Tab-separated table of C-alpha atoms in Angstrom:
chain	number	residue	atom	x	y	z
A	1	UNK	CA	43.907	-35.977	-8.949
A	2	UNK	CA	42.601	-33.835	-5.814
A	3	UNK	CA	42.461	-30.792	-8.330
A	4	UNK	CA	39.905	-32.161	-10.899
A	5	UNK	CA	36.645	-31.257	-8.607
A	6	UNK	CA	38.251	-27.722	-8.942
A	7	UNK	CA	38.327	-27.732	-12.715
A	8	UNK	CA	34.535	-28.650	-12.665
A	9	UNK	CA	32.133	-27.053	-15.071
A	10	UNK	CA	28.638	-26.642	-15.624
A	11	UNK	CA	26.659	-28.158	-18.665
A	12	UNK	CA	23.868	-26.872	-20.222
A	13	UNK	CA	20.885	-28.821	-19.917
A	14	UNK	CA	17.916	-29.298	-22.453
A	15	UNK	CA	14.334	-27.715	-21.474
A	16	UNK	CA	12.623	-31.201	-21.195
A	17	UNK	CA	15.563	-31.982	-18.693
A	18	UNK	CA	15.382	-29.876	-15.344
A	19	UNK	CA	18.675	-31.872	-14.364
A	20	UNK	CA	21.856	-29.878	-13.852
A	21	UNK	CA	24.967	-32.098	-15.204
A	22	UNK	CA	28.681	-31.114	-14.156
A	23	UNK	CA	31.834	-32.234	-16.245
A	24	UNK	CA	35.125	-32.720	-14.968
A	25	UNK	CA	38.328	-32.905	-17.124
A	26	UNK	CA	40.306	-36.213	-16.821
A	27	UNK	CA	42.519	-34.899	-19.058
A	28	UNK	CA	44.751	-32.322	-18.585
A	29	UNK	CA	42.488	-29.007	-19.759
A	30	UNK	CA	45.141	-26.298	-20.263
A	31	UNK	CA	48.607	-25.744	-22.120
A	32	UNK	CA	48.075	-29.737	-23.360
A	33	UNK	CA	47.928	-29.670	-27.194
A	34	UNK	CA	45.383	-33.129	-27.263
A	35	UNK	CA	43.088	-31.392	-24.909
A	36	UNK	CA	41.877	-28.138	-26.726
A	37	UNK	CA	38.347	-29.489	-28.393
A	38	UNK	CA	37.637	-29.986	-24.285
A	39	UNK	CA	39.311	-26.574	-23.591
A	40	UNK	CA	37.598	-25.449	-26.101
A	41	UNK	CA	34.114	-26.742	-25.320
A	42	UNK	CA	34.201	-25.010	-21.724
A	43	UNK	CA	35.273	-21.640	-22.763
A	44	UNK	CA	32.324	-21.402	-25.736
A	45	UNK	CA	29.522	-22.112	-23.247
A	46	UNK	CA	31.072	-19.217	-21.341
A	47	UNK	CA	30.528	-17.031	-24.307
A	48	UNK	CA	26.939	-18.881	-24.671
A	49	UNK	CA	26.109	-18.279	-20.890
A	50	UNK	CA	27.627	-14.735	-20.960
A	51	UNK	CA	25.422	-13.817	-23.778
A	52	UNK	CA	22.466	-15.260	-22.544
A	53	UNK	CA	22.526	-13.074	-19.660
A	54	UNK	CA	23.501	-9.767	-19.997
A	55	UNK	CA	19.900	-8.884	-17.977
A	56	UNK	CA	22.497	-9.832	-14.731
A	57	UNK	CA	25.145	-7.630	-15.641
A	58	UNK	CA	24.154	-4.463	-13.872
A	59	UNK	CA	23.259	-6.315	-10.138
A	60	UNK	CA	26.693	-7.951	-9.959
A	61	UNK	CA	29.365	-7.128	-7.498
A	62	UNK	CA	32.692	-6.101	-8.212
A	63	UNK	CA	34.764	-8.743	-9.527
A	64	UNK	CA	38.462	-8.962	-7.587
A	65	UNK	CA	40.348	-9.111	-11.007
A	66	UNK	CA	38.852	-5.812	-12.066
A	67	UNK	CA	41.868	-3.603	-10.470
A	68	UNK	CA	43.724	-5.526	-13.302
A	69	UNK	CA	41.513	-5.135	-16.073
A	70	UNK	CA	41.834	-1.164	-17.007
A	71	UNK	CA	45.681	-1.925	-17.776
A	72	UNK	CA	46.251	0.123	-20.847
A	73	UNK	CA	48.190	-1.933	-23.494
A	74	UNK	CA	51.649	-0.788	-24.767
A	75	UNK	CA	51.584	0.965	-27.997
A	76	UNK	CA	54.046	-1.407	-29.886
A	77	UNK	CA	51.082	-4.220	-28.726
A	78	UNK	CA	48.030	-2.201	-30.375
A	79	UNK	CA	49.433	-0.300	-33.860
A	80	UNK	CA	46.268	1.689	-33.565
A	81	UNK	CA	46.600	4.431	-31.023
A	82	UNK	CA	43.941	6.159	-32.670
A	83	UNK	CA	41.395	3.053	-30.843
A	84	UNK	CA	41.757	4.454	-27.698
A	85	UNK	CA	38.853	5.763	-25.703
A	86	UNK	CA	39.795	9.764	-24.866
A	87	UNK	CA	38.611	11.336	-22.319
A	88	UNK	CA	36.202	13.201	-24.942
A	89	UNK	CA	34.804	10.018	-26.272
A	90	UNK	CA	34.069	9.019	-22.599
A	91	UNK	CA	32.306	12.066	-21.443
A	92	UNK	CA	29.994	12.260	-24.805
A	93	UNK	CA	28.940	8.729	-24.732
A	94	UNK	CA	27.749	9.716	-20.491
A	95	UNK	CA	25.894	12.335	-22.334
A	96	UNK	CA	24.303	10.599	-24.708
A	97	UNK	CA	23.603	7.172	-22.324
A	98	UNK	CA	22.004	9.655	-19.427
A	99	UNK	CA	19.665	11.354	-21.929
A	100	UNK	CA	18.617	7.648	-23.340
A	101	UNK	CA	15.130	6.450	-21.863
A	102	UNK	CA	15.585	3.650	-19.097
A	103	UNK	CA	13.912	0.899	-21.894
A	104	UNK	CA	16.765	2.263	-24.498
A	105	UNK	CA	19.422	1.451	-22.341
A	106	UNK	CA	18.450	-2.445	-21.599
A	107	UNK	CA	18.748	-2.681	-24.931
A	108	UNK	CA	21.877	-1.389	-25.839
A	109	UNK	CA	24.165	-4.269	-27.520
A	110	UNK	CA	26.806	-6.172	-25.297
A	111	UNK	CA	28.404	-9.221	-26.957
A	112	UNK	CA	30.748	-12.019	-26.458
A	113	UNK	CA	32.406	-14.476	-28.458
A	114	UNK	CA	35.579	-16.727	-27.698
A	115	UNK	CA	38.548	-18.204	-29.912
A	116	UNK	CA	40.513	-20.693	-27.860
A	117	UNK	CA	40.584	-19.155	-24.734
A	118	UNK	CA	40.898	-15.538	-25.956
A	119	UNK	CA	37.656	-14.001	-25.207
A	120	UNK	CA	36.435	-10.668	-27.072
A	121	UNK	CA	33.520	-8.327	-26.123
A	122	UNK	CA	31.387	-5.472	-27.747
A	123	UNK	CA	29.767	-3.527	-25.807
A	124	UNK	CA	27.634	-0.046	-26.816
A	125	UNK	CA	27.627	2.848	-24.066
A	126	UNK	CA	29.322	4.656	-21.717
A	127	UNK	CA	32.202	3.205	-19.246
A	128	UNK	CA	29.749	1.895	-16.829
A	129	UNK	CA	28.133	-0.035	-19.221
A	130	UNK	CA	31.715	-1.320	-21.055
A	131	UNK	CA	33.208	-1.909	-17.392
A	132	UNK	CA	29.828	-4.044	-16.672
A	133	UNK	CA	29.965	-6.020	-19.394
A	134	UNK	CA	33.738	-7.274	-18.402
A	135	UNK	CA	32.173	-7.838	-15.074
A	136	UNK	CA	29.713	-9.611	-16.168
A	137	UNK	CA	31.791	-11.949	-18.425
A	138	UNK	CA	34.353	-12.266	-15.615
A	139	UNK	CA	31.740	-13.346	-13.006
A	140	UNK	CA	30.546	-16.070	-15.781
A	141	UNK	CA	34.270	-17.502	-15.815
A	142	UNK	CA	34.037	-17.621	-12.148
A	143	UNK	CA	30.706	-19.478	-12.207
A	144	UNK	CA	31.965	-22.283	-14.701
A	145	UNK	CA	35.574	-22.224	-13.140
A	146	UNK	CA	35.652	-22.451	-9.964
A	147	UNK	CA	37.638	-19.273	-8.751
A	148	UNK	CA	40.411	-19.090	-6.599
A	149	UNK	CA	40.245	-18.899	-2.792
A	150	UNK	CA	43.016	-19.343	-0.255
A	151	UNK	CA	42.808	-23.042	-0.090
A	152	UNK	CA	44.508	-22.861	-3.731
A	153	UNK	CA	48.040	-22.456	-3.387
A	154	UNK	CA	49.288	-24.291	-6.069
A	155	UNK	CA	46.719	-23.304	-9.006
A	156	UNK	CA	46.476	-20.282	-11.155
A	157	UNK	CA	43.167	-18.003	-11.968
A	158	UNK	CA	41.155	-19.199	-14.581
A	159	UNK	CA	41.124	-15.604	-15.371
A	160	UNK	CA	44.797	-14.837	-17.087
A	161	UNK	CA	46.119	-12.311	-14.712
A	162	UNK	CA	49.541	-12.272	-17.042
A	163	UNK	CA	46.601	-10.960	-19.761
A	164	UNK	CA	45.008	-8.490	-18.025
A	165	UNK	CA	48.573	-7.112	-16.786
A	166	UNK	CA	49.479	-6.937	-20.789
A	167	UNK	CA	45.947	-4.959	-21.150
A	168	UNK	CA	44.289	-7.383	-23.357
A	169	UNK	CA	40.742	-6.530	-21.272
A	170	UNK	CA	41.241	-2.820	-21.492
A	171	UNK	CA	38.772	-1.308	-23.650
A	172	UNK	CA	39.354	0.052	-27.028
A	173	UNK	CA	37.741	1.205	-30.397
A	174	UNK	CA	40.290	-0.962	-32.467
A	175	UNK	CA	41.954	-3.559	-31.069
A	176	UNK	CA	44.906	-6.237	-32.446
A	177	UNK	CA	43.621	-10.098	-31.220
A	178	UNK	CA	45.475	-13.146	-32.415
A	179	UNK	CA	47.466	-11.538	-35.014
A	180	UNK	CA	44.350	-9.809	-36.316
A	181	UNK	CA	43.184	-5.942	-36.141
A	182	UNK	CA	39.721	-5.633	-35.295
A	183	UNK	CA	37.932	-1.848	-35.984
């Protein structure tokens, strides 16, 4: 019971109603087959919030789980080596980003969506960009789960780190999600 104000999460209000609300799971909200619509309902206003507010992503901090996040996936996981970034790709994309006018570049598309709690992003630049949209997202699941600090000794990242180990988060052109390859 002492860990449910730690699985707290924000809901959005309506405009006529200035009144933050905050849920809290009385049901178990992970790895419990019953409890996946309320799973569920947590991780898509994540997606909602992340897209709502990519104007944030460039002023944020580093995010701890970062060092994590450029884990390249093993070959037998992705079937499409051609989807990875080369060092090419990355260098012409800086190119083409630097000589973009400041206005061009706020509106260069980053999106999110979310199956479960399997979260997939598309993002158009250069690595700063792509590594600032992960931020961004990552700093959003820290905002609606509370993160870990040192007082948690018992409960895992909301943040898989066993996912970003297995380089689900690192970024490719094609990528295999849920049993599906997406190009």
């Amino acid at each position: 019971c002492e860990d449910i104000p730690r699985l707290g999460f924000m809901i959005p209000c309506i405009p006529s109603n200035i009144e933050l609300l905050v849920g809290f799971h009385l049901s178990l909200p992970m790895g419990y087959i019953d409890s996946a619509q309320f799973f569920c309902t947590t991780t898509e206003t994540i997606a909602d919030i992340t897209n709502g507010t990519w104007h944030d992503m460039h002023s944020q901090p580093p995010q701890p789980l970062e060092t994590y996040a450029d884990t390249s996936p093993p070959p037998s996981d992705c079937n499409c080596t051609n989807g990875l970034p080369t060092l090419t790709m990355n260098s012409e994309l800086q190119q083409l980003c630097a000589s973009l006018p400041a206005s061009t570049k706020s509106d260069l598309l980053c999106y999110g969506d979310v199956y479960m709690d399997n979260f997939c992003l598309l993002a158009q630049g250069d690595a700063s960009i792509r590594n600032s949209t992960r931020r961004h997202l990552f700093h959003v699941i820290d905002c609606v789960f509370h993160p870990n600090n040192s007082a948690d000794s018992v409960r895992q990242e909301p943040n898989s780190i066993k996912k970003l180990r297995r380089g689900n988060t690192f970024w490719m052109t094609q990528k295999k999600m849920l049993g599906w390859l997406l190009d």
